[in-house]
Structure formats: C-alpha cells, structure tokens
Short mmCIF file of C-alpha atoms in Angstrom, two decimals:
data_model
loop_
_atom_site.label_atom_id
_atom_site.label_comp_id
_atom_site.label_asym_id
_atom_site.label_seq_id
_atom_site.Cartn_x
_atom_site.Cartn_y
_atom_site.Cartn_z
CA MET A 1 0.00 0.00 0.00
CA GLY A 2 3.01 2.30 0.22
CA GLU A 3 3.19 2.62 -3.62
CA GLN A 4 2.02 5.93 -5.11
CA LYS A 5 -1.21 5.81 -7.15
CA HIS A 6 -1.70 7.72 -10.38
CA ALA A 7 -5.06 8.41 -12.01
CA ILE A 8 -5.62 7.83 -15.73
CA THR A 9 -4.93 10.90 -17.83
CA VAL A 10 -7.80 10.45 -20.32
CA SER A 11 -10.69 8.50 -18.84
CA GLU A 12 -13.14 8.46 -21.70
CA VAL A 13 -12.94 8.60 -25.47
CA GLU A 14 -15.63 9.70 -27.91
CA LYS A 15 -17.22 6.76 -29.70
CA GLY A 16 -19.71 6.85 -32.59
CA ASP A 17 -21.98 9.94 -32.72
CA THR A 18 -22.21 10.41 -28.93
CA GLU A 19 -20.30 13.30 -27.41
CA THR A 20 -18.70 12.44 -24.04
CA PRO A 21 -16.82 15.16 -22.12
CA VAL A 22 -13.09 14.56 -22.03
CA GLN A 23 -11.88 14.28 -18.42
CA TYR A 24 -8.42 15.41 -17.37
CA THR A 25 -7.07 14.22 -13.99
CA THR A 26 -3.92 14.93 -12.04
CA PRO A 27 -1.64 12.48 -10.15
CA VAL A 28 -3.10 11.43 -6.77
CA SER A 29 -0.93 11.22 -3.70
CA PRO A 30 -1.57 8.50 -1.05
CA LEU A 31 -2.55 11.20 1.48
CA LYS A 32 -4.96 13.08 -0.80
CA GLU A 33 -7.07 10.73 -2.90
CA ASN A 34 -9.42 13.20 -4.58
CA GLU A 35 -9.79 13.24 -8.37
CA ILE A 36 -10.03 16.58 -10.22
CA THR A 37 -12.19 16.57 -13.35
CA ARG A 38 -12.17 19.48 -15.81
CA ILE A 39 -15.29 19.81 -17.98
CA PRO A 40 -14.63 21.28 -21.44
CA THR A 41 -15.96 24.83 -21.75
CA GLU A 42 -18.03 26.24 -24.61
CA ALA A 43 -14.91 27.76 -26.13
CA THR A 44 -13.27 24.32 -26.19
CA LEU A 45 -16.26 22.61 -27.79
CA HIS A 46 -16.91 25.43 -30.27
CA PRO A 47 -13.60 27.11 -31.13
CA LYS A 48 -13.55 30.38 -33.02
CA LYS A 49 -13.38 30.14 -36.76
CA ALA A 50 -9.79 30.57 -37.86
CA ILE A 51 -9.17 33.45 -40.26
CA SER A 52 -6.44 33.08 -42.82
CA PRO A 53 -3.95 35.95 -42.49
CA GLN A 54 -3.59 36.10 -46.28
CA SER A 55 -5.34 35.16 -49.51
CA THR A 56 -3.48 33.15 -52.16
CA TYR A 57 -4.47 33.04 -55.83
CA HIS A 58 -2.89 30.86 -58.52
CA ILE A 59 -2.80 32.41 -62.00
CA TYR A 60 -3.30 29.72 -64.64
CA GLU A 61 -3.40 30.04 -68.40
CA GLU A 62 -6.75 29.00 -69.85
CA THR A 63 -6.02 30.19 -73.40
CA PRO A 64 -3.08 32.18 -74.80
CA LEU A 65 -5.07 35.35 -73.96
CA ASP A 66 -7.20 34.38 -70.95
CA LYS A 67 -6.14 33.82 -67.34
CA CYS A 68 -7.91 32.17 -64.41
CA ILE A 69 -6.98 33.55 -60.98
CA SER A 70 -8.12 30.76 -58.67
CA PRO A 71 -7.65 30.16 -54.92
CA VAL A 72 -7.62 26.41 -55.64
CA ILE A 73 -4.33 24.87 -56.70
CA ASP A 74 -4.28 22.64 -59.79
CA PRO A 75 -1.53 19.98 -59.47
CA LYS A 76 -1.62 19.23 -63.20
CA ARG A 77 -0.71 22.79 -64.17
CA GLU A 78 1.82 23.14 -61.37
CA ARG A 79 4.23 20.85 -63.19
CA TRP A 80 7.03 22.37 -65.23
CA SER A 81 5.71 20.80 -68.45
CA GLY A 82 2.05 21.37 -67.61
CA PRO A 83 -0.74 18.78 -68.01
CA SER A 84 -0.10 15.81 -70.27
CA LEU A 85 -1.94 15.22 -73.53
CA LYS A 86 -4.08 12.56 -71.88
CA GLU A 87 -5.08 14.92 -69.07
CA GLN A 88 -5.93 17.66 -71.58
CA LYS A 89 -8.11 15.24 -73.55
CA ILE A 90 -9.97 14.17 -70.39
CA LYS A 91 -10.59 17.81 -69.50
CA ARG A 92 -12.01 18.54 -72.96
CA LEU A 93 -14.32 15.52 -72.75
CA GLN A 94 -15.56 16.59 -69.33
CA LYS A 95 -16.24 20.08 -70.65
CA LYS A 96 -18.24 18.70 -73.59
CA GLU A 97 -20.24 16.43 -71.28
CA ARG A 98 -21.18 19.37 -69.07
CA GLU A 99 -22.20 21.47 -72.07
CA SER A 100 -24.29 18.66 -73.55
CA SER A 101 -26.10 18.21 -70.24
CA GLY A 102 -26.91 21.93 -70.00
CA LEU A 103 -24.37 22.72 -67.28
CA PRO A 104 -21.70 25.44 -67.39
CA PRO A 105 -18.37 24.35 -68.93
CA VAL A 106 -16.72 24.48 -65.49
CA GLU A 107 -17.94 24.30 -61.92
CA PRO A 108 -18.65 27.90 -60.78
CA ASP A 109 -16.33 29.34 -58.14
CA ASP A 110 -17.28 32.78 -56.81
CA ALA A 111 -13.98 33.14 -54.95
CA ALA A 112 -11.95 33.20 -58.18
CA PHE A 113 -11.29 35.81 -60.86
CA TYR A 114 -11.12 35.46 -64.63
CA MET A 115 -9.35 37.82 -67.02
CA HIS A 116 -10.65 37.71 -70.59
CA GLN A 117 -9.08 39.32 -73.63
CA PRO A 118 -11.72 39.57 -76.38
CA TYR A 119 -10.59 39.52 -79.99
CA LEU A 120 -12.31 41.73 -82.54
CA SER A 121 -10.56 42.19 -85.86
CA PHE A 122 -9.41 45.74 -86.70
CA HIS A 123 -10.17 46.81 -83.12
CA LEU A 124 -8.33 46.70 -79.80
CA PRO A 125 -11.09 46.00 -77.26
CA PRO A 126 -10.13 46.23 -73.59
CA GLN A 127 -9.66 43.29 -71.28
CA VAL A 128 -12.40 42.41 -68.79
CA LEU A 129 -11.92 41.05 -65.27
CA TYR A 130 -14.76 38.80 -64.09
CA MET A 131 -15.73 37.81 -60.53
CA GLY A 132 -15.66 34.06 -61.01
CA ASN A 133 -13.66 31.30 -62.66
CA SER A 134 -15.31 31.52 -66.09
CA LYS A 135 -16.61 34.26 -68.36
CA TYR A 136 -19.77 32.20 -68.97
CA THR A 137 -21.04 32.21 -65.37
CA ALA A 138 -19.18 35.12 -63.74
CA LYS A 139 -20.09 38.79 -63.53
CA PRO A 140 -17.86 41.42 -65.17
CA ALA A 141 -16.22 43.72 -62.64
CA VAL A 142 -13.44 45.77 -64.26
CA ILE A 143 -12.80 46.97 -67.82
CA MET A 144 -9.07 47.47 -68.43
CA HIS A 145 -7.92 49.77 -71.25
CA GLU A 146 -4.28 49.52 -72.27
CA GLY A 147 -2.29 52.54 -73.43
CA CYS A 148 0.61 52.73 -75.86
CA PHE A 149 3.96 51.20 -74.94
CA TRP A 150 2.70 50.00 -71.53
CA LYS A 151 2.73 53.58 -70.23
CA LYS A 152 -0.81 53.79 -68.84
CA TYR A 153 -3.77 51.53 -68.02
CA THR A 154 -7.26 52.92 -67.39
CA LEU A 155 -9.56 50.79 -65.24
CA GLN A 156 -13.32 51.33 -65.29
CA LEU A 157 -15.30 49.67 -62.51
CA GLY A 158 -18.56 49.89 -60.65
CA PRO A 159 -21.91 48.14 -60.17
CA SER A 160 -23.25 49.30 -63.55
CA ILE A 161 -20.64 47.25 -65.43
CA SER A 162 -21.96 44.01 -63.94
CA GLN A 163 -25.53 44.73 -65.07
CA PRO A 164 -26.94 42.28 -67.66
CA GLY A 165 -26.46 43.40 -71.25
CA VAL A 166 -23.59 45.83 -70.65
CA ILE A 167 -20.95 43.24 -71.60
CA ASP A 168 -22.28 41.05 -74.41
CA PRO A 169 -21.25 37.42 -75.10
CA ARG A 170 -18.32 38.60 -77.21
CA GLY A 171 -16.73 40.07 -74.10
CA VAL A 172 -17.03 43.71 -75.21
CA VAL A 173 -19.39 46.55 -74.30
CA ALA A 174 -22.66 46.40 -76.26
CA TRP A 175 -23.24 49.18 -78.76
CA ARG A 176 -26.32 50.48 -76.94
CA HIS A 177 -24.05 51.48 -74.04
CA ASN A 178 -21.57 53.36 -76.20
CA GLY A 179 -20.71 56.70 -74.62
CA GLY A 180 -20.04 58.62 -77.85
CA ASP A 181 -17.25 59.30 -80.29
CA LYS A 182 -13.53 59.45 -79.52
CA LYS A 183 -13.70 63.07 -78.40
CA ALA A 184 -16.52 62.40 -75.94
CA LEU A 185 -14.82 59.29 -74.57
CA LYS A 186 -11.57 61.18 -74.07
CA ALA A 187 -13.32 64.05 -72.31
CA ASP A 188 -15.15 61.75 -69.85
CA ARG A 189 -13.28 58.61 -68.83
CA HIS A 190 -16.38 57.25 -67.08
CA LYS A 191 -18.11 56.63 -70.42
CA LEU A 192 -17.83 53.20 -72.03
CA LYS A 193 -16.78 52.40 -75.58
CA GLY A 194 -19.25 50.09 -77.33
CA TYR A 195 -18.80 47.83 -80.36
CA LYS A 196 -21.34 46.93 -83.03
CA VAL A 197 -22.16 43.36 -84.08
CA ARG A 198 -20.93 43.09 -87.65
CA GLY A 199 -22.55 40.87 -90.26
CA TRP A 200 -19.25 39.08 -90.79
CA ARG A 201 -16.47 37.80 -88.59
CA LEU A 202 -12.94 36.56 -89.08
CA TRP A 203 -11.64 33.26 -87.81
CA GLY A 204 -10.71 33.39 -84.14
CA GLU A 205 -12.97 36.26 -83.07
CA THR A 206 -14.76 35.76 -79.77
CA GLY A 207 -18.52 35.30 -79.51
CA LYS A 208 -18.94 33.03 -82.53
CA ALA A 209 -22.36 31.63 -81.56
CA TYR A 210 -23.66 35.07 -80.57
CA VAL A 211 -22.61 36.70 -83.85
CA HIS A 212 -24.11 33.88 -85.91
CA ALA A 213 -27.39 34.13 -83.97
CA VAL A 214 -27.63 37.90 -84.51
CA LYS A 215 -26.85 37.47 -88.20
CA ALA A 216 -29.53 34.77 -88.58
CA ASN A 217 -32.12 36.97 -86.85
CA ARG A 218 -31.29 39.85 -89.15
CA VAL A 219 -31.72 37.67 -92.24
CA ALA A 220 -34.99 36.22 -90.92
CA GLY A 221 -36.21 39.63 -89.78
CA LYS A 222 -37.07 38.50 -86.28
CA GLY A 223 -35.87 39.28 -82.81
CA PRO A 224 -34.41 42.56 -81.54
CA ASP A 225 -31.24 43.84 -83.15
CA PRO A 226 -28.63 44.77 -80.52
CA ASP A 227 -27.41 47.67 -82.70
CA VAL A 228 -30.86 49.16 -83.39
CA PHE A 229 -32.49 51.05 -80.53
CA ASP A 230 -34.02 54.38 -79.59
CA SER A 231 -31.20 56.52 -78.22
CA LYS A 232 -33.68 58.68 -76.28
CA SER A 233 -35.10 55.75 -74.32
CA VAL A 234 -31.75 54.11 -73.51
CA ASN A 235 -29.39 55.47 -70.90
CA PRO A 236 -25.88 54.19 -71.60
CA ALA A 237 -24.14 52.69 -68.59
CA VAL A 238 -21.18 54.55 -67.14
CA ALA A 239 -18.41 53.48 -64.80
CA GLU A 240 -18.83 54.74 -61.25
CA GLU A 241 -15.06 54.79 -60.66
CA VAL A 242 -11.97 55.17 -62.81
CA VAL A 243 -8.46 54.18 -61.70
CA CYS A 244 -5.32 55.00 -63.68
CA LEU A 245 -2.26 52.76 -63.45
CA ARG A 246 0.87 54.55 -64.68
CA TRP A 247 4.41 53.45 -65.42
CA MET A 248 6.40 55.80 -63.21
CA SER A 249 9.99 56.01 -64.54
CA PRO A 250 10.62 54.04 -67.74
CA LEU A 251 14.18 55.40 -68.16
CA SER A 252 15.60 55.04 -64.67
CA ARG A 253 17.20 52.52 -62.34
CA HIS A 254 13.78 51.80 -60.80
CA THR A 255 11.97 51.03 -64.02
CA ARG A 256 9.78 48.23 -62.58
CA CYS A 257 7.32 50.49 -60.77
CA TYR A 258 3.65 51.25 -61.48
CA HIS A 259 1.52 53.69 -59.47
CA PHE A 260 -2.21 54.13 -58.90
CA ARG A 261 -4.25 56.12 -56.40
CA TYR A 262 -7.36 54.80 -54.66
CA MET A 263 -9.18 55.85 -51.48
CA GLY A 264 -6.81 58.81 -51.31
CA ILE A 265 -3.84 56.43 -50.85
CA ASP A 266 -0.90 55.98 -53.21
CA PHE A 267 -0.31 52.33 -54.14
CA TYR A 268 2.68 50.95 -56.01
CA TRP A 269 3.37 47.68 -57.77
CA LYS A 270 7.14 47.35 -57.92
CA GLY A 271 9.83 44.74 -58.40
CA THR A 272 11.12 42.83 -55.40
CA ALA A 273 13.92 40.43 -54.56
CA SER A 274 12.45 39.24 -51.26
CA VAL A 275 10.62 36.28 -52.89
CA ARG A 276 11.85 33.63 -55.31
CA GLU A 277 10.81 30.53 -57.20
CA SER A 278 12.19 27.62 -55.19
CA ARG A 279 12.18 25.07 -58.02
CA ALA A 280 14.88 24.38 -60.58
CA CYS A 281 15.78 27.33 -62.81
CA GLY A 282 13.91 29.63 -60.44
CA LEU A 283 16.95 31.91 -60.34
CA LEU A 284 16.18 32.90 -63.93
CA LEU A 285 12.95 34.54 -62.73
CA ARG A 286 14.72 36.89 -60.34
CA PHE A 287 13.45 40.02 -62.11
CA ASN A 288 9.87 38.73 -62.53
CA HIS A 289 8.58 39.01 -58.95
CA LEU A 290 6.49 41.95 -57.71
CA LYS A 291 5.10 43.40 -54.51
CA LEU A 292 2.23 45.76 -53.69
CA VAL A 293 2.94 48.57 -51.24
CA ALA A 294 0.92 51.50 -49.88
CA ARG A 295 2.88 54.68 -49.28
CA LEU A 296 1.53 56.39 -46.16
CA PRO A 297 2.59 59.83 -44.90
CA ILE A 298 4.35 60.10 -41.54
CA VAL A 299 3.61 63.43 -39.87
CA ASP A 300 6.50 64.63 -37.73
CA ASP A 301 7.18 67.96 -36.08
CA LYS A 302 10.52 68.37 -37.82
CA LYS A 303 10.17 66.54 -41.11
CA HIS A 304 7.59 64.83 -43.31
CA GLU A 305 8.40 61.34 -44.52
CA GLU A 306 6.53 58.44 -46.12
CA ASP A 307 6.34 54.87 -44.94
CA GLU A 308 5.72 51.86 -47.19
CA LEU A 309 3.28 49.18 -46.05
CA CYS A 310 3.51 45.87 -47.93
CA LEU A 311 0.03 44.56 -48.83
CA GLY A 312 0.76 41.72 -51.25
CA ARG A 313 3.25 40.06 -53.55
CA TYR A 314 3.47 38.17 -56.82
CA THR A 315 5.81 35.20 -57.30
CA CYS A 316 6.44 34.16 -60.89
CA SER A 317 6.29 30.44 -61.70
CA ILE A 318 8.54 28.29 -63.84
CA ALA A 319 5.57 26.15 -64.97
CA CYS A 320 4.54 26.68 -68.59
CA LYS A 321 0.79 26.79 -67.82
CA LYS A 322 1.05 28.94 -64.71
CA SER A 323 1.99 32.61 -64.60
CA GLY A 324 2.58 32.72 -60.86
CA THR A 325 1.10 33.06 -57.39
CA LEU A 326 -0.62 36.19 -56.13
CA GLU A 327 -0.81 36.74 -52.37
CA PHE A 328 -2.59 39.47 -50.39
CA PHE A 329 -2.09 40.10 -46.67
CA ASP A 330 -5.70 40.47 -45.53
CA ALA A 331 -4.95 41.46 -41.95
CA THR A 332 -2.78 44.37 -43.08
CA ILE A 333 -5.31 45.46 -45.70
CA LEU A 334 -8.14 45.40 -43.15
CA HIS A 335 -6.06 47.52 -40.79
CA LEU A 336 -5.47 49.99 -43.63
CA ILE A 337 -9.20 50.13 -44.39
CA ASP A 338 -10.01 50.75 -40.72
CA GLU A 339 -7.68 53.75 -40.77
CA TYR A 340 -8.54 55.32 -44.14
CA GLY A 341 -11.84 53.88 -45.39
CA PRO A 342 -13.96 52.24 -42.68
CA SER A 343 -17.17 52.66 -44.70
CA MET A 344 -15.86 50.66 -47.67
CA LEU A 345 -16.91 47.23 -46.37
CA ASP A 346 -20.26 48.37 -44.89
CA LEU A 347 -19.72 46.68 -41.53
CA GLY A 348 -22.89 47.96 -39.85
CA SER A 349 -24.44 44.48 -39.47
CA VAL A 350 -21.11 42.87 -38.57
CA GLU A 351 -20.75 44.72 -35.27
CA GLU A 352 -23.66 42.78 -33.77
CA GLN A 353 -21.93 39.42 -34.36
CA SER A 354 -19.40 37.71 -32.16
CA GLU A 355 -15.73 38.53 -32.56
CA GLY A 356 -14.85 35.38 -34.51
CA ASP A 357 -17.85 35.66 -36.86
CA ALA A 358 -17.22 39.38 -37.34
CA GLU A 359 -13.62 38.78 -38.42
CA ALA A 360 -14.71 36.05 -40.84
CA GLU A 361 -17.36 38.35 -42.31
CA ARG A 362 -14.84 41.19 -42.65
CA ALA A 363 -12.39 38.95 -44.50
CA LEU A 364 -15.15 37.66 -46.80
CA ARG A 365 -16.38 41.15 -47.63
CA LEU A 366 -12.83 42.29 -48.25
CA ARG A 367 -12.32 39.60 -50.91
CA LYS A 368 -15.58 40.69 -52.57
CA SER A 369 -14.87 44.42 -52.26
CA ARG A 370 -14.04 46.84 -55.04
CA LEU A 371 -10.61 47.41 -53.48
CA TYR A 372 -9.72 43.75 -54.06
CA GLN A 373 -10.89 44.05 -57.66
CA VAL A 374 -8.56 47.02 -58.14
CA PHE A 375 -5.65 45.11 -56.60
CA VAL A 376 -6.17 42.06 -58.83
CA ALA A 377 -6.76 44.14 -61.98
CA THR A 378 -3.67 46.31 -61.48
CA ALA A 379 -1.59 43.22 -60.71
CA MET A 380 -2.68 41.53 -63.94
CA CYS A 381 -1.95 44.69 -65.93
CA MET A 382 1.61 44.92 -64.61
CA ILE A 383 2.24 41.18 -64.95
CA LYS A 384 1.17 41.35 -68.58
CA SER A 385 3.18 44.49 -69.33
CA GLU A 386 6.35 43.18 -67.67
CA LYS A 387 6.14 39.95 -69.66
CA GLU A 388 5.68 41.81 -72.94
CA LYS A 389 8.63 44.10 -72.13
CA ARG A 390 10.92 41.14 -71.44
CA HIS A 391 9.91 39.40 -74.67
CA THR A 392 10.33 42.60 -76.66
CA LEU A 393 13.80 43.14 -75.20
CA MET A 394 14.80 39.56 -75.97
CA GLU A 395 13.63 39.91 -79.57
CA LEU A 396 15.64 43.12 -79.95
CA ILE A 397 18.76 41.49 -78.54
CA LEU A 398 18.35 38.46 -80.82
CA GLY A 399 17.75 40.73 -83.80
CA VAL A 400 20.89 42.74 -83.09
CA ALA A 401 22.91 39.55 -82.57
CA GLU A 402 21.69 38.06 -85.85
CA GLY A 403 22.42 41.30 -87.66
CA GLY A 404 25.92 41.44 -86.21
CA GLY A 405 26.57 37.82 -87.11
CA GLY A 406 25.38 38.36 -90.68
CA ALA A 407 27.58 41.46 -91.08
CA ALA A 408 30.62 39.53 -89.86
#
C-alpha cells in the first residue's frame, strides 16, 4: 500500500456519434485521494473560426489570352511541363459532357477571378476582369484599357458594369451602351466604348455563336437587333469609378514600378527580390517578382516622410501553364481600411456578431470588395506588361545579334 497511485490521464474517449466530455485528472498522492475533473468549456467545444492571415491566388493560363486567378491549386498545371496530352483530352471531354447536359463548362467558383481578352478584328477591345472562374457564369467587374507602350492603363469599374447586357457574349461593351465618339470618350473617362455586331467575322474572333445568332435573326427579320435602338429611351451605362495605373519612370534605375491612387492612398506595384521561385531554374525569374505597397505619410514635427506598407506580392512560376502566385495580406489590408476607409466594407451588421464571426465576415467582404478588384486588376496589368517588355527586349537582342553575325 506504500506505492504511489496515479489516475488515468484520459478516462473516456468519444465513440460513434455520442459526445462524451473529455476528463483530465492529475496524479493522486496517497494522502490526498481526490480526483479533479475538468469539464470542457463552450470555447473548447466550439472554437472560433480561424481566419487566414492572407489570400493566395494561382494564375493559370486557360487560353493564350485568358487567365484564371483561382484560390484552388491545380496539381496538373503546377508541373514544369504542364498537363499531359491525356489529361488535356480528359478535360475537354468533361467540358463537352457538361455542355451537352446543359451545365456550365466548369464548376462555378465565386472566390476566383477570370481575365478575358476579347478579340475583334481591326479593333483593340479592352480586357475584362470577371468575378468568377469563367466568363460564362461570372459577372464582369473591371474593364481594363491599355495605353501605348505599356505607359498607362485605365480601369473602369462599378456596379453598372456588372448589369446584364452591358458586356455582351463577345466580351465587349454592347453598342447600346456606347458613350459617344472618340472626343466624348476622351473628355469623360467614365463613359464606355461600345462595339457593333458586324454581319461578318474573321476566324478566331470571340462570340462566334452570338454573332451567328444575330446574323440569322437579321436575315430572318425577327428578334431585336442589338445595334438598333431608340437613343432617347436608352441610358448608356457609365463606370462609377476610374483608376489609372501609370508606369512611373521608364528610363531610370527603378523602371519596374507602377503607381495608382485609390481611397486617397498611393499604391505601387514594384519589383522585389524578397521572394523567389524555389524550383529548378527559379533563379532565372529573379526580375519577374512583384510586390504591392501602400505609401503612407508620416507626420513629424521636424520633417515629413513616407512609410511603405507591404500589402501583397506576386511570385512568378517556372511552370509553362502557370503565370505565378498572387498573395494578399488580408490582416494588413483590413487595418489599412479601418484607418482610411472604414465605410468601404459596410460593416454595420457585422458589429452585432461575435468577434470570430465578425472577423470572418470582414475577411469575406474584403475579398468581394471593389478594393480587391482594383488590386487584382492592377496586378494583372503589370504582370502582362512586364512579360511583354521582357519578350520585346529579348527579340531586340536576338535581332541585333543576328544582324551582327550576318555582317561579320
């Protein structure tokens, strides 16, 4: 009887669908044989919902012109060589089966983005960023106009752009929402540029089925014509907000820097060396990575300085079917919104919820906010421009080398 007794650490285990409280006991001495049982509290049984400190998006190539910005990773397109021919064939068959059964080509994902570049011969229509993983089921959010020589991008966004009929199945603004001629569009950047449905189309133009349907209706003399309407009874849609992304210093040491202003804050997409591609040949992508910073003023009695707050980053990928990974630091962005734009997320109904639910709702609304759309759109503009600059520079170098070799 002189041996010391020890109680069992875990006395009961949950079995089946019954919930049995887990009991924790401490060692019992021979002089004090009383067992201490701790009942799990409500916080233990129902822990707070964990909030991810950042959002990660994987930019995959759907077509040579279209990109899917998805929070879900695709192992097939993560490989250096991309998906195999067999995997591509299976994907095409699955897409045809969904279309034949009346379903969308892909499973809708509201948490993703889709960047579409429409093709219209003899025109340069702007790109469109959709809130979703496909242009067939998603809503358009941002219209992105590209300037000459990657100098300037004009982004038009607002609720009116997502209204039905503003962006037609071709991926361009319908003619009934055209804001006027070139002079009127240049004077007011909120106006949209529309495109007519021609009676002919060249091979490769987007909206093939839509154009053929409009042409058949015109020949048969039935159905409304999208280009014929009463201008007095139709109010063309306009963009509620316009954001300009500018290339800051093309001929300087800091050439990889784009600037835009939103919410009264100066944001910059610039090159960074703090991230890298960890796989083989990742060192070759050293000058492809980017970061998003907000430049905030620091008010001091003696001097006025500016502080940079990092809000996100872009890591280029070595995979042939993946552009890279886009990350946003949600906690930092929410703190910035609380300081400079608390009304942006409309958190009136969130205050009544518990702390954990309120934080989850704030993070969800942030990812659906117009600020996030601006961040993703500006990132895609700079990623595209930087890629085109690198390819143009390589072609010039190869051209000069070939010319020098031929002269020798």
